[in-house]
mmCIF file of N, CA and C in Angstrom:
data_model
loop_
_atom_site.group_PDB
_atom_site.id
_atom_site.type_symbol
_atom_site.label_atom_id
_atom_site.label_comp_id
_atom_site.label_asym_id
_atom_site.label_seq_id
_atom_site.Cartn_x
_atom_site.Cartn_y
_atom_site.Cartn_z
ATOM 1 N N UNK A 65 -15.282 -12.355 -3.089
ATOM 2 C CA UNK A 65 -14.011 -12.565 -3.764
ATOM 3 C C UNK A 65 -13.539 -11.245 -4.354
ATOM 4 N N UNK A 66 -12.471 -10.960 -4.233
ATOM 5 C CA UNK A 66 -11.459 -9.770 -4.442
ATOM 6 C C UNK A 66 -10.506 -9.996 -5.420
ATOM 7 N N UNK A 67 -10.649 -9.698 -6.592
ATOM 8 C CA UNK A 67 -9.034 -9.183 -7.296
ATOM 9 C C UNK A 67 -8.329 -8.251 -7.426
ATOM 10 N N UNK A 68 -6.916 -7.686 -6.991
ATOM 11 C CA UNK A 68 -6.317 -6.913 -6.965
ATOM 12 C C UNK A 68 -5.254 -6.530 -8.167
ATOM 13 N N UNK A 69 -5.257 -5.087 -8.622
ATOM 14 C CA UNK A 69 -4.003 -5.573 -9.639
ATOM 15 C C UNK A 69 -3.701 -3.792 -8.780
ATOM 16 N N UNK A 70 -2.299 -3.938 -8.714
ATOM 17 C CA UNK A 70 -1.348 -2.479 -9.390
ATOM 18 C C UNK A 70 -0.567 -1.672 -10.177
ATOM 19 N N UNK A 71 -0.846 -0.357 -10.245
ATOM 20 C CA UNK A 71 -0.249 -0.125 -11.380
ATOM 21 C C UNK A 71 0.670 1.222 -10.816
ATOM 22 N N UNK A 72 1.336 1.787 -11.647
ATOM 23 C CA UNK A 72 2.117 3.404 -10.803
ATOM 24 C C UNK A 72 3.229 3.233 -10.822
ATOM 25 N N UNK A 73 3.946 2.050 -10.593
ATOM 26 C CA UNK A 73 5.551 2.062 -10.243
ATOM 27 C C UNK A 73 6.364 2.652 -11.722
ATOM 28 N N UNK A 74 7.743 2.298 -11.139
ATOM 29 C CA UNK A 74 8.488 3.150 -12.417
ATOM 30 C C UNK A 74 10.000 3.346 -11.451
ATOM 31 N N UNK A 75 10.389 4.102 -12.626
ATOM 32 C CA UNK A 75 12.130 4.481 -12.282
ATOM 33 C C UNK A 75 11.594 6.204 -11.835
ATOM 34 N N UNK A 76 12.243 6.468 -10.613
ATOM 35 C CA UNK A 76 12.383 7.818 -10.402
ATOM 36 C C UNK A 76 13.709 8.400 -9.547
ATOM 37 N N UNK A 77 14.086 9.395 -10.061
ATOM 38 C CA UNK A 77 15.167 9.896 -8.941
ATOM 39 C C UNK A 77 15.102 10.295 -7.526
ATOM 40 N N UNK A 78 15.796 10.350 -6.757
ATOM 41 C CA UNK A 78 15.898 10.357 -5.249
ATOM 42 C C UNK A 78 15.168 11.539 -5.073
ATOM 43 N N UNK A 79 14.395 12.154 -3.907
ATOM 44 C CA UNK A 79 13.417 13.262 -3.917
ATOM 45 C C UNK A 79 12.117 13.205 -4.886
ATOM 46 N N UNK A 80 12.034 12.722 -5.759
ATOM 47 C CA UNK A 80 10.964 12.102 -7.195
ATOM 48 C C UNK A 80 9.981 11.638 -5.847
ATOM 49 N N UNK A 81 8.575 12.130 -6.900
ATOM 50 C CA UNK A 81 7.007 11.404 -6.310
ATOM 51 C C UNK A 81 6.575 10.469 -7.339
ATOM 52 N N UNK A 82 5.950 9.685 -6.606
ATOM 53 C CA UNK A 82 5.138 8.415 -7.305
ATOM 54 C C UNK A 82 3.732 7.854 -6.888
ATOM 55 N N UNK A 83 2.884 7.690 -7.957
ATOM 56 C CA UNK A 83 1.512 7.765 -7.075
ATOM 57 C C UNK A 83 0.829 6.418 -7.566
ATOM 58 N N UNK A 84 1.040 5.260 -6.616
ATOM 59 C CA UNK A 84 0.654 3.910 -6.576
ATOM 60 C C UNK A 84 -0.490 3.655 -6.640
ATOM 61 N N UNK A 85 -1.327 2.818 -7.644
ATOM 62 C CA UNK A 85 -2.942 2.751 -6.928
ATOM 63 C C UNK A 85 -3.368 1.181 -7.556
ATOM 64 N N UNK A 86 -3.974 0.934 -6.602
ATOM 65 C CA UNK A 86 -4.583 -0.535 -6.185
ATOM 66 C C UNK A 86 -5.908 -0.622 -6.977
ATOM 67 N N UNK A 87 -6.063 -1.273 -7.935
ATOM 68 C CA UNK A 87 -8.028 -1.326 -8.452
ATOM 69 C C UNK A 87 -8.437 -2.977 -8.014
ATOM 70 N N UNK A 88 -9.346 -2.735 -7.304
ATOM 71 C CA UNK A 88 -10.123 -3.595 -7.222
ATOM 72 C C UNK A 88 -11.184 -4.324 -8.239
ATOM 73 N N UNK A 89 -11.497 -5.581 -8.108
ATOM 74 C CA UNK A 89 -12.463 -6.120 -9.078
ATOM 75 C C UNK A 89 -13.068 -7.488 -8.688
ATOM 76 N N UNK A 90 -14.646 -7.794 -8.970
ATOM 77 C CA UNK A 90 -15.382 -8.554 -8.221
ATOM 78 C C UNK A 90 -16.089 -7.861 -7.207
ATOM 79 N N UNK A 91 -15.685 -8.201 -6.373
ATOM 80 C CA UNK A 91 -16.846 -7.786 -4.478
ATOM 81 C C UNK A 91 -16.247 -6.527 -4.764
ATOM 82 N N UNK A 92 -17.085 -5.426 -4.443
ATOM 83 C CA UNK A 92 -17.067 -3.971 -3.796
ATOM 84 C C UNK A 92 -15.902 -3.874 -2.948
ATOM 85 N N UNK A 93 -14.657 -3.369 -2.395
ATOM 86 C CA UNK A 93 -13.756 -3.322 -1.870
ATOM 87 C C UNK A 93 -13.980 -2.356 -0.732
ATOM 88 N N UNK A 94 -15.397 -1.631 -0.835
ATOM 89 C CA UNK A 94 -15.710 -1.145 0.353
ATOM 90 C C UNK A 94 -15.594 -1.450 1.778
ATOM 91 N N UNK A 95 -16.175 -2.768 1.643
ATOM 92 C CA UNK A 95 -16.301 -3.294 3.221
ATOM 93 C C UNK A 95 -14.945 -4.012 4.023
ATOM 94 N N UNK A 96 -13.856 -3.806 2.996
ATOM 95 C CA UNK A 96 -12.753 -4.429 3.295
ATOM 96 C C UNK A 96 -11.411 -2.785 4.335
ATOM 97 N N UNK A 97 -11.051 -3.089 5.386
ATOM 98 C CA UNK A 97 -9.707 -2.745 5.449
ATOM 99 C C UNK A 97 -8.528 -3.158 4.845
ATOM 100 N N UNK A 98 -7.873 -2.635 4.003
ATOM 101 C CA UNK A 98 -6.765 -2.690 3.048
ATOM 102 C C UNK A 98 -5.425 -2.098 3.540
ATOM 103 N N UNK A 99 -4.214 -2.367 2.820
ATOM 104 C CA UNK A 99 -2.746 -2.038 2.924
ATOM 105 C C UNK A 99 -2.270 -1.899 1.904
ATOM 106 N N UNK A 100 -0.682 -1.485 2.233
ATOM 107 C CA UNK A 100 0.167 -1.389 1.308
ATOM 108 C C UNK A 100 1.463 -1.952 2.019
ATOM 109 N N UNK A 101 2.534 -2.812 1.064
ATOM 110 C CA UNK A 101 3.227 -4.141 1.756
ATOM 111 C C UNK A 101 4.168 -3.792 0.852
ATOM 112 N N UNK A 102 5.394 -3.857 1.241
ATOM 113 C CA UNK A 102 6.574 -3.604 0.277
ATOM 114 C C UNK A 102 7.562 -5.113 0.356
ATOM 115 N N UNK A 103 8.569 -5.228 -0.738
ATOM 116 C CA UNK A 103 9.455 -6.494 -0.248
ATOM 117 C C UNK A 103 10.607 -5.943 -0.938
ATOM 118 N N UNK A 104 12.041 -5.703 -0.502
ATOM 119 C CA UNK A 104 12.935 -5.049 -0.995
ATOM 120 C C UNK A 104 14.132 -6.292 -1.438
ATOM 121 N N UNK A 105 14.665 -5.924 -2.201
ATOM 122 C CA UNK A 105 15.819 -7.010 -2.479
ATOM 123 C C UNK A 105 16.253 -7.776 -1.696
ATOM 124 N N UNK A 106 16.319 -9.236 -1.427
ATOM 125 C CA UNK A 106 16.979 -9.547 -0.116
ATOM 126 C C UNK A 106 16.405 -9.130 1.216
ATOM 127 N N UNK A 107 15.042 -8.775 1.199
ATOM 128 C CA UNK A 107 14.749 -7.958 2.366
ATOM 129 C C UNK A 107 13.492 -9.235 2.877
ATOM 130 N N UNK A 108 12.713 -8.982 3.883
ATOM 131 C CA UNK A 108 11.474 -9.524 4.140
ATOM 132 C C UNK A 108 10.410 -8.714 3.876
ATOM 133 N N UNK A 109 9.274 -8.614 3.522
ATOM 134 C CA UNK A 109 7.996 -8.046 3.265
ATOM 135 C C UNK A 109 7.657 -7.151 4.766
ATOM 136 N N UNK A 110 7.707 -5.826 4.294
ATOM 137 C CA UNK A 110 7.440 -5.038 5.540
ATOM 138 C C UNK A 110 6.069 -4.379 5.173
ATOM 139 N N UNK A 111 5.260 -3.947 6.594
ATOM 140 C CA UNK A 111 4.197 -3.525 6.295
ATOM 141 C C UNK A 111 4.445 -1.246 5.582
ATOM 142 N N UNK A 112 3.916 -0.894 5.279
ATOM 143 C CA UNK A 112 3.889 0.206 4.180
ATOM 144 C C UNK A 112 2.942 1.337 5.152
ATOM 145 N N UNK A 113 1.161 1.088 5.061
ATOM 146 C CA UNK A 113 0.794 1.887 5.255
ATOM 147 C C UNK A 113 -0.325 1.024 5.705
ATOM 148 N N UNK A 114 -1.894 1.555 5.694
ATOM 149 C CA UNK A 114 -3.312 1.086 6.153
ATOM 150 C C UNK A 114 -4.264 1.408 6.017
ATOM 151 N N UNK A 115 -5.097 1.278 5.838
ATOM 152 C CA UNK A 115 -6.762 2.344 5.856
ATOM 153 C C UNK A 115 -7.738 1.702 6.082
ATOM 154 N N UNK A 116 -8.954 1.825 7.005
ATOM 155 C CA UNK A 116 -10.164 1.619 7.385
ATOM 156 C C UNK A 116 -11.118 1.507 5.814
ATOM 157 N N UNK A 117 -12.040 0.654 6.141
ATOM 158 C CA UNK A 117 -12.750 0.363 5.099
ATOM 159 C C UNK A 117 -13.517 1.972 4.885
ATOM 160 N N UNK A 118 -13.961 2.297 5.725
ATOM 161 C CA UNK A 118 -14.173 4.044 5.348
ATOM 162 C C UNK A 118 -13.329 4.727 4.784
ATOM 163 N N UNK A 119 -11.999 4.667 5.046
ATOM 164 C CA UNK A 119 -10.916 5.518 4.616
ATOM 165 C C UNK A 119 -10.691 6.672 6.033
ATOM 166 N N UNK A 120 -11.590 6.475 7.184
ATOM 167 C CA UNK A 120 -11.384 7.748 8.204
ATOM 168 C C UNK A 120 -10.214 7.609 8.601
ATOM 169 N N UNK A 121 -9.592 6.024 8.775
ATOM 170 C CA UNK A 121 -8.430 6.278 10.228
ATOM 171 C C UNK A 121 -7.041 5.346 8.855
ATOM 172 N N UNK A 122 -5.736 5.847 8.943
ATOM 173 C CA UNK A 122 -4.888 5.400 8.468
ATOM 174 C C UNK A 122 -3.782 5.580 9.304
ATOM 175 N N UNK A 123 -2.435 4.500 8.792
ATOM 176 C CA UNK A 123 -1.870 4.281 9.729
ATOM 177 C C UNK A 123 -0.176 4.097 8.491
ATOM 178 N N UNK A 124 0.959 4.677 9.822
ATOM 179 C CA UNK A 124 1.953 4.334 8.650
ATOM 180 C C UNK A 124 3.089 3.626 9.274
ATOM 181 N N UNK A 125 4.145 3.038 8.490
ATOM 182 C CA UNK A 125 5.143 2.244 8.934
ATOM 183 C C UNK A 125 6.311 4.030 9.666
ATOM 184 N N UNK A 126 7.062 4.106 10.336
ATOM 185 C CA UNK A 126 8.058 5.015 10.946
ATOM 186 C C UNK A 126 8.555 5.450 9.654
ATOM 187 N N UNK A 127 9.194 4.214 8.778
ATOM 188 C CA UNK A 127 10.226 5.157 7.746
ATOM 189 C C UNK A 127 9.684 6.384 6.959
ATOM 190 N N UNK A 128 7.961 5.852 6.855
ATOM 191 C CA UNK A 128 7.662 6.757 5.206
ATOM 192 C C UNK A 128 6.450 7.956 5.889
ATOM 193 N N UNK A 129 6.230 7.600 7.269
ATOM 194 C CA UNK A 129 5.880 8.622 8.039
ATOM 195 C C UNK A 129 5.820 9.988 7.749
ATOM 196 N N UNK A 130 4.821 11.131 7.178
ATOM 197 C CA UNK A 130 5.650 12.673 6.375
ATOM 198 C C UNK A 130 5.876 12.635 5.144
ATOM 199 N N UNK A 131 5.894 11.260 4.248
ATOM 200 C CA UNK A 131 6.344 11.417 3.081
ATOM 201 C C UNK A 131 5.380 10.484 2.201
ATOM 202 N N UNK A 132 4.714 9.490 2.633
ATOM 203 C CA UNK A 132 3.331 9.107 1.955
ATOM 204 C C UNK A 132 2.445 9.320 2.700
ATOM 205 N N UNK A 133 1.095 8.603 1.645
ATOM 206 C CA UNK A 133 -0.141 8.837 2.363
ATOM 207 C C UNK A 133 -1.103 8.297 1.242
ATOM 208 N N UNK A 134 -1.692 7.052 2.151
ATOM 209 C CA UNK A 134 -2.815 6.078 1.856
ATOM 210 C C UNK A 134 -4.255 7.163 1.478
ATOM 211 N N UNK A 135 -4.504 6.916 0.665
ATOM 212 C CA UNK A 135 -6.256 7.150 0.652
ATOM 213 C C UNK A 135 -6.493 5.654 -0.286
ATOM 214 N N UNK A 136 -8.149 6.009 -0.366
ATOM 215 C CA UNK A 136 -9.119 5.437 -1.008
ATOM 216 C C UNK A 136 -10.408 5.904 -1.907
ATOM 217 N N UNK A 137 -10.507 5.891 -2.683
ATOM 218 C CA UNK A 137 -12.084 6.124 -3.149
ATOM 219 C C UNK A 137 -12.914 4.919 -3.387
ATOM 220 N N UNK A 138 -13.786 4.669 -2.532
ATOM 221 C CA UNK A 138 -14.519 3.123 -2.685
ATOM 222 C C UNK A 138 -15.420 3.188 -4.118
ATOM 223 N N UNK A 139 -15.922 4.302 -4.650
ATOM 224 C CA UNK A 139 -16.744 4.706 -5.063
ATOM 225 C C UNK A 139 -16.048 4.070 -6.589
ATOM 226 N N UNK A 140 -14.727 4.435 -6.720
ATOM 227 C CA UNK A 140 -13.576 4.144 -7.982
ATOM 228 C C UNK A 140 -13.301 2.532 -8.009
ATOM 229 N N UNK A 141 -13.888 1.974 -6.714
ATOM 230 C CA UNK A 141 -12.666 0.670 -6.037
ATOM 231 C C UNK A 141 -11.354 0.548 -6.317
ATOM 232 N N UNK A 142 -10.900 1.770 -5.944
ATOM 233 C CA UNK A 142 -9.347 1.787 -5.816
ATOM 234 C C UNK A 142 -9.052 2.233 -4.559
ATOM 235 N N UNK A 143 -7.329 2.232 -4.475
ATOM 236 C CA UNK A 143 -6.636 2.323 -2.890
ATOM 237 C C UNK A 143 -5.535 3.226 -3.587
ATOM 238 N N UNK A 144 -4.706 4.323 -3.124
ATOM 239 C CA UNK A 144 -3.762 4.943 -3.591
ATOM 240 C C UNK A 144 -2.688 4.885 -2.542
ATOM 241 N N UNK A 145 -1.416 5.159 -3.242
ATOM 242 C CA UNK A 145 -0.570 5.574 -2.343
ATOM 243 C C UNK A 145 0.123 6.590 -2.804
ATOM 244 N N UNK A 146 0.099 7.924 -2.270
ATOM 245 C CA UNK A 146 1.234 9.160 -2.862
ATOM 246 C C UNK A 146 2.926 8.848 -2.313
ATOM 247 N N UNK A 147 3.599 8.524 -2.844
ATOM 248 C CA UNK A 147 4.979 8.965 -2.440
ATOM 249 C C UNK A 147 5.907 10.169 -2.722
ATOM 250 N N UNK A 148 6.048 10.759 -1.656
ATOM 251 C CA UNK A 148 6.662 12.150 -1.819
ATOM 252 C C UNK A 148 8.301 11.694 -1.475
ATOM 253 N N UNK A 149 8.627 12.706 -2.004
ATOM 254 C CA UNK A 149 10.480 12.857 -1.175
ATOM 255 C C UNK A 149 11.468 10.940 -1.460
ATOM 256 N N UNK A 150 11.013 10.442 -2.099
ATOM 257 C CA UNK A 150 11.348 8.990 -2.414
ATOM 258 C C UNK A 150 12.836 9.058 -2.239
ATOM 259 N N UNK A 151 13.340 8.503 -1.537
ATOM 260 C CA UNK A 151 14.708 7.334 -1.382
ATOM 261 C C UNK A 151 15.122 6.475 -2.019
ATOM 262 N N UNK A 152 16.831 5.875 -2.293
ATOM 263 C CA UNK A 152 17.002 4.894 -2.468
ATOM 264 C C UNK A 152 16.434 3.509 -1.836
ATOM 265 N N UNK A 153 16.284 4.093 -0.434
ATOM 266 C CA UNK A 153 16.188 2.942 0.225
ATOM 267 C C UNK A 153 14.163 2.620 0.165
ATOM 268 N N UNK A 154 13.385 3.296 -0.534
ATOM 269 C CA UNK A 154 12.002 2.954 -1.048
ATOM 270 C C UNK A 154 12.182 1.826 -2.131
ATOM 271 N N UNK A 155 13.128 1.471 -2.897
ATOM 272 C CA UNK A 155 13.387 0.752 -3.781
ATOM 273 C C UNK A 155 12.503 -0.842 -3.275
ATOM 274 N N UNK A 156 11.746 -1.262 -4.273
ATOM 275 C CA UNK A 156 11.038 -2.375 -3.650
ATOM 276 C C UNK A 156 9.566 -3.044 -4.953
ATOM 277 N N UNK A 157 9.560 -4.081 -4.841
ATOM 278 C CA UNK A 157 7.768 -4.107 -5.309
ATOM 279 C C UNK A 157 6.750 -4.252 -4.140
ATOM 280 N N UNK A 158 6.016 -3.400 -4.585
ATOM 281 C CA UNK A 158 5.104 -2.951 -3.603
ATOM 282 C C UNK A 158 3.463 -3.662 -4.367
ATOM 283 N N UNK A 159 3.528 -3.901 -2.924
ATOM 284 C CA UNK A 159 2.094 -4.981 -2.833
ATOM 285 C C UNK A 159 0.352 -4.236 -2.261
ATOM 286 N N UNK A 160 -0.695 -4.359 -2.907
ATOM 287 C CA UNK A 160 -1.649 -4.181 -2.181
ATOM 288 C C UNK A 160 -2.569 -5.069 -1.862
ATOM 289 N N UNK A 161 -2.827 -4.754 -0.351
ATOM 290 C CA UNK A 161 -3.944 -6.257 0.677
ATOM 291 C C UNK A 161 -5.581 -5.670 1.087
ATOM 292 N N UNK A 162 -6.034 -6.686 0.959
ATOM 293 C CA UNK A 162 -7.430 -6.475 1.160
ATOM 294 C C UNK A 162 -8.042 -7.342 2.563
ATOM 295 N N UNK A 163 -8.932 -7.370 3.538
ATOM 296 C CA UNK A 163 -9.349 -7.634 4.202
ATOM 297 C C UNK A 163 -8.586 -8.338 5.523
ATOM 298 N N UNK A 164 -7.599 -7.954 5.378
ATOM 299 C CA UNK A 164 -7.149 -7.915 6.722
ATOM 300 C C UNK A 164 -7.599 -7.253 7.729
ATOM 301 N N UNK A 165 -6.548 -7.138 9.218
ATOM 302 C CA UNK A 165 -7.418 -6.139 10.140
ATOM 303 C C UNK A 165 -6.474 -4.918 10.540
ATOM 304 N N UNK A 166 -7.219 -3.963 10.345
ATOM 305 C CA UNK A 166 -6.832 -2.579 10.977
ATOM 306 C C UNK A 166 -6.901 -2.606 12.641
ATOM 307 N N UNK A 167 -5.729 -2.030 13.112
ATOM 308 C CA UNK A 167 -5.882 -1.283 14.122
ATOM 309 C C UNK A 167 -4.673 -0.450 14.324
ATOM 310 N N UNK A 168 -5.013 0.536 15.225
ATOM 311 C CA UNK A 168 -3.960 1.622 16.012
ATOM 312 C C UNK A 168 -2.658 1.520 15.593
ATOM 313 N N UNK A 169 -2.298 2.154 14.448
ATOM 314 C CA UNK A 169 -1.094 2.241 13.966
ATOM 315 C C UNK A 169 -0.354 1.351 13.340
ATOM 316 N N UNK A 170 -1.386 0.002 12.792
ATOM 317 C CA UNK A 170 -0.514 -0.852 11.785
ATOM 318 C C UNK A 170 -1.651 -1.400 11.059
ATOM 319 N N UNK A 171 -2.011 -2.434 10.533
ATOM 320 C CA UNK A 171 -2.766 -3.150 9.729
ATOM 321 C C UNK A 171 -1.696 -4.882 8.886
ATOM 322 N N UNK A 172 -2.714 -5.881 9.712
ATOM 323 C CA UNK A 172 -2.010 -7.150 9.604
ATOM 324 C C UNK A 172 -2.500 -7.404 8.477
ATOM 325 N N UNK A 173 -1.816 -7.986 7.023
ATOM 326 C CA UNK A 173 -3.026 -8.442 5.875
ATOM 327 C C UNK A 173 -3.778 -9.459 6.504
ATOM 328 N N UNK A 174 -4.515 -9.698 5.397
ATOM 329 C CA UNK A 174 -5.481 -10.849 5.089
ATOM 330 C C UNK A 174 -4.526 -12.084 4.137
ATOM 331 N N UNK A 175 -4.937 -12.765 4.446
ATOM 332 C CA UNK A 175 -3.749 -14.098 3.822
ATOM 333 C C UNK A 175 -4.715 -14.334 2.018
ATOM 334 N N UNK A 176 -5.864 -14.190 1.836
ATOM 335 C CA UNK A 176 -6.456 -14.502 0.581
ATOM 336 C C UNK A 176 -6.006 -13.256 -0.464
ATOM 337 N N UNK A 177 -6.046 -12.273 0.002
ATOM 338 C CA UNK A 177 -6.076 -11.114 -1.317
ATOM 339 C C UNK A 177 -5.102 -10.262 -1.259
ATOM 340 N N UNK A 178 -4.114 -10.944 -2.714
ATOM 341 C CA UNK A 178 -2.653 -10.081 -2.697
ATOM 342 C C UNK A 178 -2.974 -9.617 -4.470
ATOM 343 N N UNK A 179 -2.402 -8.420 -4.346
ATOM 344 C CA UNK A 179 -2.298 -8.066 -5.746
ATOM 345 C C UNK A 179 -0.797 -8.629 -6.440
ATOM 346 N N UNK A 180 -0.662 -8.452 -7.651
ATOM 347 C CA UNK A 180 0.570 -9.028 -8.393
ATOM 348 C C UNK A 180 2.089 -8.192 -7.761
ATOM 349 N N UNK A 181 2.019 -7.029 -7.428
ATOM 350 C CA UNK A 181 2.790 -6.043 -7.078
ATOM 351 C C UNK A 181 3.252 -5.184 -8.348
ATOM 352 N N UNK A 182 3.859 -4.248 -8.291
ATOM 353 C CA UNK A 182 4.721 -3.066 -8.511
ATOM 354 C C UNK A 182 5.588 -2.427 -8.597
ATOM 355 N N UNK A 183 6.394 -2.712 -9.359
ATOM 356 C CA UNK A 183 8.204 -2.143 -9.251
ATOM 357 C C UNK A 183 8.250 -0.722 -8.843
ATOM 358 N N UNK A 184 9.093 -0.597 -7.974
ATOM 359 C CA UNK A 184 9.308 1.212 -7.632
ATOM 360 C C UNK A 184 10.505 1.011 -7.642
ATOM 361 N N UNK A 185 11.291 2.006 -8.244
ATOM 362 C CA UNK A 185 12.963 1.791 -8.072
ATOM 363 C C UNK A 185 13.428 2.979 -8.153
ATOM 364 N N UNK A 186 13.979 3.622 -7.335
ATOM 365 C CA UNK A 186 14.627 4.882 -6.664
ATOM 366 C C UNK A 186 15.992 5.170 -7.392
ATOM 367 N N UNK A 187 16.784 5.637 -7.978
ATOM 368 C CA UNK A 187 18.017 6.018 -8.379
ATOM 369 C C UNK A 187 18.325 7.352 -7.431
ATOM 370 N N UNK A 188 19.596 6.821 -7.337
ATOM 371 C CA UNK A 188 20.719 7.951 -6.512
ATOM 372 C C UNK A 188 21.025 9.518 -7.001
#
């Protein structure tokens, strides 16, 4: 069993970085492949980013491609996300998933382990 909480979000201006991170609690979050899941106003829940329960292989959605980047420290049981160069259109609460499955350039969640999410909100 996995609990997720996040913390990081905030108000930042357009070009502004923001550095998201996922803590785990209960089971070791090691053995799990994890994500990052955004849902924008009116929008549907799109997938974000990915990482191997090692942290070797990660994977990103096209938009944020160059401008974030997933790690992990299992050791912390946390999951990060850096956002560089931020957009209006990043505006969203952003979600982190645990034990879903990784592969080749995406990562499907796991339906049991959602964190509460994260306000990120971009100004013009």
């Amino acid at each position: 069993q996995v609990h997720l909480v996040e913390s990081g979000g905030g108000l930042v201006q357009a070009g502004g970085s923001l550095r998201l991170s996922c803590a785990s609690s209960g089971r070791t979050m090691s053995t799990y492949d994890m994500g990052w899941f955004r849902r924008a106003p009116g929008k549907e829940r799109e997938f974000v980013a990915g990482i191997r329960s090692t942290g070797i292989s990660t994977a990103y959605a096209y938009s944020v491609k160059g401008r974030f980047t997933i790690s992990r420290d299992n050791a912390k049981n946390t999951m990060y996300l850096q956002m560089n160069s931020l957009k209006p259109e990043d505006t969203a609460v952003y979600y982190c998933n645990a034990g879903g499955t990784y592969y080749n350039n995406h990562y499907h969640p796991g339906d049991d382990y959602w964190g509460q999410g994260t306000q990120v909100t971009v100004s013009s």
